[in-house]
C-alpha cells in the first residue's frame, strides 16, 4: 500500500511546497519506507512508498523517464510487468530499476494512453508528460486502488485518500448533503463519482 497526491494549479501559480508536503504527510501511514516530491512551476507530485519491488533507491518516486520528460507517482502493482518489460527491451528500451513503475513510464512512451490495455493488475497513477504538457491519470478496471480528486477553475488536486485533499487550505470539509442523506436513510453508497464531501470526487474504475 502506497499513497500518492498532487497539485496542478490551473491558474499557473507556483506550487506551495508546504501545502504539498502537508497533503503527503496525511498519507504517511500508507507508505512508511520512503517519501518523495517533485515540483515544477504549477505542478507538484508527491508519494509515500511501501517498498515491495526493487527495495533499492532506484524505486524512489516520483520517478522520471526519458531525460525527465516523463514523471509519475504510482500506487499499485502491475502483475504482468515482466512480460511487458521484455517486450519493451526487444523494442530497444533500457531500464535502470526492477520496478513496475519504470515499466509504466516506458510503456506510456511507446504506446501512449493505449498502454493501459497492456496492464494486468491494480493501479492508480498520475503521469506528467512534459513534452505534451499534459497530465494523464488512470485507475485500474476494478477500482482496487483508490483515487480521489478535487477540481475547480484554479486547481486540480488528487490523492489516495480524501483527507490528503482536505489538507489544502482552499478545500473545505463540507458535507455533500444528498450523499449523506441517501446513506443514512437508504444505506446507498454508490453515487458514481460523488463522495461524502462536497466537491471531492472519486475517479471511477477503468478511467
PDB file of C-alpha atoms in Angstrom:
ATOM      1  CA  UNK A   1       0.000   0.000   0.000  1.00  0.00           C
ATOM      2  CA  UNK A   2       1.440   3.321  -1.122  1.00  0.00           C
ATOM      3  CA  UNK A   3      -0.030   6.797  -1.246  1.00  0.00           C
ATOM      4  CA  UNK A   4       0.042   9.403  -3.991  1.00  0.00           C
ATOM      5  CA  UNK A   5      -1.034  13.022  -4.054  1.00  0.00           C
ATOM      6  CA  UNK A   6      -0.503  16.142  -6.091  1.00  0.00           C
ATOM      7  CA  UNK A   7      -1.499  19.626  -7.153  1.00  0.00           C
ATOM      8  CA  UNK A   8      -1.902  21.172 -10.586  1.00  0.00           C
ATOM      9  CA  UNK A   9      -2.531  24.915 -10.432  1.00  0.00           C
ATOM     10  CA  UNK A  10      -4.653  25.638 -13.490  1.00  0.00           C
ATOM     11  CA  UNK A  11      -4.135  29.380 -12.968  1.00  0.00           C
ATOM     12  CA  UNK A  12      -0.384  28.742 -13.426  1.00  0.00           C
ATOM     13  CA  UNK A  13       0.501  29.924  -9.923  1.00  0.00           C
ATOM     14  CA  UNK A  14       3.580  28.270  -8.484  1.00  0.00           C
ATOM     15  CA  UNK A  15       3.100  25.303  -6.163  1.00  0.00           C
ATOM     16  CA  UNK A  16       3.197  25.983  -2.436  1.00  0.00           C
ATOM     17  CA  UNK A  17       5.645  23.378  -1.169  1.00  0.00           C
ATOM     18  CA  UNK A  18       4.274  23.445   2.386  1.00  0.00           C
ATOM     19  CA  UNK A  19       0.793  22.565   1.172  1.00  0.00           C
ATOM     20  CA  UNK A  20       2.039  19.696  -0.993  1.00  0.00           C
ATOM     21  CA  UNK A  21       4.098  18.250   1.862  1.00  0.00           C
ATOM     22  CA  UNK A  22       1.147  18.545   4.263  1.00  0.00           C
ATOM     23  CA  UNK A  23      -1.002  16.596   1.817  1.00  0.00           C
ATOM     24  CA  UNK A  24       1.691  13.938   1.508  1.00  0.00           C
ATOM     25  CA  UNK A  25       2.161  13.744   5.274  1.00  0.00           C
ATOM     26  CA  UNK A  26      -1.526  12.855   5.615  1.00  0.00           C
ATOM     27  CA  UNK A  27      -0.697   9.640   3.723  1.00  0.00           C
ATOM     28  CA  UNK A  28       2.269   8.668   5.900  1.00  0.00           C
ATOM     29  CA  UNK A  29       0.554   5.518   7.166  1.00  0.00           C
ATOM     30  CA  UNK A  30       0.258   4.242   3.588  1.00  0.00           C
ATOM     31  CA  UNK A  31       3.993   4.316   2.914  1.00  0.00           C
ATOM     32  CA  UNK A  32       6.442   4.185   5.830  1.00  0.00           C
ATOM     33  CA  UNK A  33       9.516   3.231   3.784  1.00  0.00           C
ATOM     34  CA  UNK A  34      10.124   6.334   1.700  1.00  0.00           C
ATOM     35  CA  UNK A  35       8.676   9.661   0.652  1.00  0.00           C
ATOM     36  CA  UNK A  36       9.352  11.967  -2.224  1.00  0.00           C
ATOM     37  CA  UNK A  37       8.056  15.016  -4.014  1.00  0.00           C
ATOM     38  CA  UNK A  38       8.684  16.939  -7.211  1.00  0.00           C
ATOM     39  CA  UNK A  39       7.687  20.487  -8.069  1.00  0.00           C
ATOM     40  CA  UNK A  40       7.925  22.282 -11.391  1.00  0.00           C
ATOM     41  CA  UNK A  41       6.224  25.649 -11.645  1.00  0.00           C
ATOM     42  CA  UNK A  42       2.469  24.968 -11.345  1.00  0.00           C
ATOM     43  CA  UNK A  43       2.698  21.175 -10.909  1.00  0.00           C
ATOM     44  CA  UNK A  44       3.583  19.245  -7.764  1.00  0.00           C
ATOM     45  CA  UNK A  45       3.581  15.460  -7.291  1.00  0.00           C
ATOM     46  CA  UNK A  46       4.273  13.521  -4.099  1.00  0.00           C
ATOM     47  CA  UNK A  47       4.294   9.907  -2.924  1.00  0.00           C
ATOM     48  CA  UNK A  48       4.598   7.756   0.201  1.00  0.00           C
ATOM     49  CA  UNK A  49       6.150   4.394  -0.569  1.00  0.00           C
ATOM     50  CA  UNK A  50       5.728   0.919   0.833  1.00  0.00           C
ATOM     51  CA  UNK A  51       8.599  -0.917  -0.831  1.00  0.00           C
ATOM     52  CA  UNK A  52       7.627  -4.213  -2.488  1.00  0.00           C
ATOM     53  CA  UNK A  53       9.516  -4.408  -5.790  1.00  0.00           C
ATOM     54  CA  UNK A  54      13.139  -3.235  -6.028  1.00  0.00           C
ATOM     55  CA  UNK A  55      13.778  -2.110  -2.467  1.00  0.00           C
ATOM     56  CA  UNK A  56      16.752  -0.017  -3.602  1.00  0.00           C
ATOM     57  CA  UNK A  57      16.712   3.777  -4.029  1.00  0.00           C
ATOM     58  CA  UNK A  58      16.089   3.163  -7.747  1.00  0.00           C
ATOM     59  CA  UNK A  59      12.446   2.595  -6.837  1.00  0.00           C
ATOM     60  CA  UNK A  60      12.097   6.092  -5.374  1.00  0.00           C
ATOM     61  CA  UNK A  61       9.152   8.184  -6.513  1.00  0.00           C
ATOM     62  CA  UNK A  62       8.274  10.449  -8.147  1.00  0.00           C
ATOM     63  CA  UNK A  63      10.090   8.501 -10.863  1.00  0.00           C
ATOM     64  CA  UNK A  64      11.442  10.003 -14.074  1.00  0.00           C
ATOM     65  CA  UNK A  65      11.980   8.648 -17.571  1.00  0.00           C
ATOM     66  CA  UNK A  66      13.108   9.870 -20.986  1.00  0.00           C
ATOM     67  CA  UNK A  67      15.515  12.520 -19.697  1.00  0.00           C
ATOM     68  CA  UNK A  68      12.920  13.609 -17.143  1.00  0.00           C
ATOM     69  CA  UNK A  69      10.335  14.367 -19.816  1.00  0.00           C
ATOM     70  CA  UNK A  70       8.029  11.875 -18.088  1.00  0.00           C
ATOM     71  CA  UNK A  71       7.380  11.797 -14.342  1.00  0.00           C
ATOM     72  CA  UNK A  72       4.993   9.555 -12.416  1.00  0.00           C
ATOM     73  CA  UNK A  73       3.588   8.839  -8.965  1.00  0.00           C
ATOM     74  CA  UNK A  74       2.135   5.341  -8.787  1.00  0.00           C
ATOM     75  CA  UNK A  75       0.273   3.212  -6.271  1.00  0.00           C
ATOM     76  CA  UNK A  76      -0.346  -0.411  -7.121  1.00  0.00           C
ATOM     77  CA  UNK A  77       1.119  -3.430  -8.817  1.00  0.00           C
ATOM     78  CA  UNK A  78       1.302  -4.458 -12.474  1.00  0.00           C
ATOM     79  CA  UNK A  79       1.253  -8.254 -12.314  1.00  0.00           C
ATOM     80  CA  UNK A  80       2.499  -8.791 -15.867  1.00  0.00           C
ATOM     81  CA  UNK A  81       5.171  -6.102 -15.813  1.00  0.00           C
ATOM     82  CA  UNK A  82       7.969  -8.583 -16.546  1.00  0.00           C
ATOM     83  CA  UNK A  83       6.304  -9.637 -19.806  1.00  0.00           C
ATOM     84  CA  UNK A  84       5.744  -6.007 -20.800  1.00  0.00           C
ATOM     85  CA  UNK A  85       9.316  -5.177 -19.820  1.00  0.00           C
ATOM     86  CA  UNK A  86      10.635  -7.980 -22.030  1.00  0.00           C
ATOM     87  CA  UNK A  87       8.557  -6.698 -24.940  1.00  0.00           C
ATOM     88  CA  UNK A  88       9.937  -3.200 -24.464  1.00  0.00           C
ATOM     89  CA  UNK A  89      13.504  -4.491 -24.191  1.00  0.00           C
ATOM     90  CA  UNK A  90      13.090  -6.076 -27.618  1.00  0.00           C
ATOM     91  CA  UNK A  91      11.997  -2.677 -28.910  1.00  0.00           C
ATOM     92  CA  UNK A  92      15.222  -1.135 -27.643  1.00  0.00           C
ATOM     93  CA  UNK A  93      14.127   0.293 -24.312  1.00  0.00           C
ATOM     94  CA  UNK A  94      16.500   0.248 -21.360  1.00  0.00           C
ATOM     95  CA  UNK A  95      15.723   0.133 -17.656  1.00  0.00           C
ATOM     96  CA  UNK A  96      17.594   1.281 -14.568  1.00  0.00           C
ATOM     97  CA  UNK A  97      15.406  -0.445 -11.979  1.00  0.00           C
ATOM     98  CA  UNK A  98      13.462  -3.658 -11.460  1.00  0.00           C
ATOM     99  CA  UNK A  99      10.208  -1.807 -10.786  1.00  0.00           C
ATOM    100  CA  UNK A 100       6.837  -1.962 -12.473  1.00  0.00           C
ATOM    101  CA  UNK A 101       6.733   1.831 -12.122  1.00  0.00           C
ATOM    102  CA  UNK A 102       9.507   2.260 -14.671  1.00  0.00           C
ATOM    103  CA  UNK A 103       7.732  -0.192 -16.982  1.00  0.00           C
ATOM    104  CA  UNK A 104       4.620   2.015 -16.899  1.00  0.00           C
ATOM    105  CA  UNK A 105       6.715   5.002 -17.960  1.00  0.00           C
ATOM    106  CA  UNK A 106       8.345   3.132 -20.843  1.00  0.00           C
ATOM    107  CA  UNK A 107       5.011   1.637 -21.904  1.00  0.00           C
ATOM    108  CA  UNK A 108       3.465   5.091 -21.994  1.00  0.00           C
ATOM    109  CA  UNK A 109       6.342   6.382 -24.087  1.00  0.00           C
ATOM    110  CA  UNK A 110       5.846   3.558 -26.585  1.00  0.00           C
ATOM    111  CA  UNK A 111       2.054   3.273 -26.730  1.00  0.00           C
ATOM    112  CA  UNK A 112       0.707   6.452 -25.146  1.00  0.00           C
ATOM    113  CA  UNK A 113      -2.525   6.089 -23.198  1.00  0.00           C
ATOM    114  CA  UNK A 114      -3.162   2.819 -25.032  1.00  0.00           C
ATOM    115  CA  UNK A 115      -0.577   1.319 -22.660  1.00  0.00           C
ATOM    116  CA  UNK A 116      -3.426   0.716 -20.205  1.00  0.00           C
ATOM    117  CA  UNK A 117      -4.640  -2.111 -22.431  1.00  0.00           C
ATOM    118  CA  UNK A 118      -1.361  -3.909 -21.734  1.00  0.00           C
ATOM    119  CA  UNK A 119      -1.632  -3.822 -17.949  1.00  0.00           C
ATOM    120  CA  UNK A 120      -2.943  -6.606 -15.757  1.00  0.00           C
ATOM    121  CA  UNK A 121      -3.069  -5.534 -12.145  1.00  0.00           C
ATOM    122  CA  UNK A 122      -4.269  -2.862  -9.765  1.00  0.00           C
ATOM    123  CA  UNK A 123      -3.183   0.736 -10.082  1.00  0.00           C
ATOM    124  CA  UNK A 124      -3.774   4.397  -9.557  1.00  0.00           C
ATOM    125  CA  UNK A 125      -1.267   6.806 -11.000  1.00  0.00           C
ATOM    126  CA  UNK A 126      -0.693  10.275 -12.345  1.00  0.00           C
ATOM    127  CA  UNK A 127       1.866  10.787 -15.088  1.00  0.00           C
ATOM    128  CA  UNK A 128       3.049  14.171 -16.317  1.00  0.00           C
ATOM    129  CA  UNK A 129       4.215  14.365 -19.912  1.00  0.00           C
ATOM    130  CA  UNK A 130       6.439  17.424 -20.143  1.00  0.00           C
ATOM    131  CA  UNK A 131       6.663  17.380 -23.934  1.00  0.00           C
ATOM    132  CA  UNK A 132       2.891  17.334 -24.341  1.00  0.00           C
ATOM    133  CA  UNK A 133       2.376  19.453 -21.205  1.00  0.00           C
ATOM    134  CA  UNK A 134      -0.426  17.168 -20.085  1.00  0.00           C
ATOM    135  CA  UNK A 135      -1.444  15.133 -17.068  1.00  0.00           C
ATOM    136  CA  UNK A 136      -2.530  11.513 -17.514  1.00  0.00           C
ATOM    137  CA  UNK A 137      -4.402   9.966 -14.571  1.00  0.00           C
ATOM    138  CA  UNK A 138      -5.636   6.370 -14.510  1.00  0.00           C
ATOM    139  CA  UNK A 139      -7.242   3.830 -12.198  1.00  0.00           C
ATOM    140  CA  UNK A 140      -7.489   0.060 -12.575  1.00  0.00           C
ATOM    141  CA  UNK A 141     -10.548  -1.608 -14.076  1.00  0.00           C
ATOM    142  CA  UNK A 142     -11.902  -2.976 -10.778  1.00  0.00           C
ATOM    143  CA  UNK A 143     -11.159   0.115  -8.717  1.00  0.00           C
ATOM    144  CA  UNK A 144      -8.965  -1.756  -6.249  1.00  0.00           C
ATOM    145  CA  UNK A 145      -6.654   1.212  -5.785  1.00  0.00           C
ATOM    146  CA  UNK A 146      -8.311   4.427  -4.582  1.00  0.00           C
ATOM    147  CA  UNK A 147      -8.143   7.747  -6.417  1.00  0.00           C
ATOM    148  CA  UNK A 148      -9.907  10.917  -5.282  1.00  0.00           C
ATOM    149  CA  UNK A 149      -9.779  14.373  -6.800  1.00  0.00           C
ATOM    150  CA  UNK A 150     -10.984  17.946  -6.469  1.00  0.00           C
ATOM    151  CA  UNK A 151     -11.172  20.369  -9.368  1.00  0.00           C
ATOM    152  CA  UNK A 152     -12.228  23.969  -9.843  1.00  0.00           C
ATOM    153  CA  UNK A 153     -11.224  26.769 -12.211  1.00  0.00           C
ATOM    154  CA  UNK A 154      -7.937  27.342 -10.363  1.00  0.00           C
ATOM    155  CA  UNK A 155      -6.647  23.897  -9.426  1.00  0.00           C
ATOM    156  CA  UNK A 156      -6.781  20.132  -9.744  1.00  0.00           C
ATOM    157  CA  UNK A 157      -5.912  18.103  -6.646  1.00  0.00           C
ATOM    158  CA  UNK A 158      -5.676  14.333  -6.295  1.00  0.00           C
ATOM    159  CA  UNK A 159      -4.835  11.812  -3.601  1.00  0.00           C
ATOM    160  CA  UNK A 160      -5.192   8.216  -2.487  1.00  0.00           C
ATOM    161  CA  UNK A 161      -7.353   9.391   0.417  1.00  0.00           C
ATOM    162  CA  UNK A 162      -9.771  12.280   0.817  1.00  0.00           C
ATOM    163  CA  UNK A 163      -8.097  13.562   3.972  1.00  0.00           C
ATOM    164  CA  UNK A 164      -4.996  14.481   1.967  1.00  0.00           C
ATOM    165  CA  UNK A 165      -7.094  16.673  -0.337  1.00  0.00           C
ATOM    166  CA  UNK A 166      -8.693  18.311   2.699  1.00  0.00           C
ATOM    167  CA  UNK A 167      -5.228  19.439   3.811  1.00  0.00           C
ATOM    168  CA  UNK A 168      -5.338  22.030   1.029  1.00  0.00           C
ATOM    169  CA  UNK A 169      -6.476  25.299   2.661  1.00  0.00           C
ATOM    170  CA  UNK A 170      -8.859  26.122  -0.186  1.00  0.00           C
ATOM    171  CA  UNK A 171     -10.807  22.870   0.169  1.00  0.00           C
ATOM    172  CA  UNK A 172     -13.342  22.840   2.980  1.00  0.00           C
ATOM    173  CA  UNK A 173     -14.625  19.706   4.694  1.00  0.00           C
ATOM    174  CA  UNK A 174     -18.205  20.473   3.710  1.00  0.00           C
ATOM    175  CA  UNK A 175     -20.620  17.532   3.691  1.00  0.00           C
ATOM    176  CA  UNK A 176     -22.313  16.518   0.473  1.00  0.00           C
ATOM    177  CA  UNK A 177     -25.833  16.647   1.887  1.00  0.00           C
ATOM    178  CA  UNK A 178     -27.512  14.458  -0.722  1.00  0.00           C
ATOM    179  CA  UNK A 179     -24.931  11.704  -0.400  1.00  0.00           C
ATOM    180  CA  UNK A 180     -25.028  11.782   3.397  1.00  0.00           C
ATOM    181  CA  UNK A 181     -28.838  11.707   3.348  1.00  0.00           C
ATOM    182  CA  UNK A 182     -29.001   8.771   0.943  1.00  0.00           C
ATOM    183  CA  UNK A 183     -26.510   6.854   3.072  1.00  0.00           C
ATOM    184  CA  UNK A 184     -28.231   7.494   6.410  1.00  0.00           C
ATOM    185  CA  UNK A 185     -31.776   6.921   5.163  1.00  0.00           C
ATOM    186  CA  UNK A 186     -31.354   4.373   2.366  1.00  0.00           C
ATOM    187  CA  UNK A 187     -27.936   2.863   3.016  1.00  0.00           C
ATOM    188  CA  UNK A 188     -26.969   3.887  -0.526  1.00  0.00           C
ATOM    189  CA  UNK A 189     -23.239   4.327  -1.050  1.00  0.00           C
ATOM    190  CA  UNK A 190     -22.811   4.184  -4.843  1.00  0.00           C
ATOM    191  CA  UNK A 191     -23.174   7.626  -6.405  1.00  0.00           C
ATOM    192  CA  UNK A 192     -20.933   7.346  -9.403  1.00  0.00           C
ATOM    193  CA  UNK A 193     -18.206   9.919  -8.736  1.00  0.00           C
ATOM    194  CA  UNK A 194     -19.752  11.626  -5.711  1.00  0.00           C
ATOM    195  CA  UNK A 195     -18.344  11.279  -2.167  1.00  0.00           C
ATOM    196  CA  UNK A 196     -19.447  12.377   1.308  1.00  0.00           C
ATOM    197  CA  UNK A 197     -17.510  15.627   0.858  1.00  0.00           C
ATOM    198  CA  UNK A 198     -18.814  18.359  -1.412  1.00  0.00           C
ATOM    199  CA  UNK A 199     -16.543  18.932  -4.396  1.00  0.00           C
ATOM    200  CA  UNK A 200     -14.402  15.848  -3.780  1.00  0.00           C
ATOM    201  CA  UNK A 201     -14.945  13.100  -6.334  1.00  0.00           C
ATOM    202  CA  UNK A 202     -13.742   9.563  -6.948  1.00  0.00           C
ATOM    203  CA  UNK A 203     -12.202   8.585 -10.266  1.00  0.00           C
ATOM    204  CA  UNK A 204     -14.320   5.689 -11.456  1.00  0.00           C
ATOM    205  CA  UNK A 205     -12.725   2.282 -12.087  1.00  0.00           C
ATOM    206  CA  UNK A 206     -11.323   1.819 -15.560  1.00  0.00           C
ATOM    207  CA  UNK A 207     -10.766   5.522 -16.167  1.00  0.00           C
TER     208      UNK A 207
END
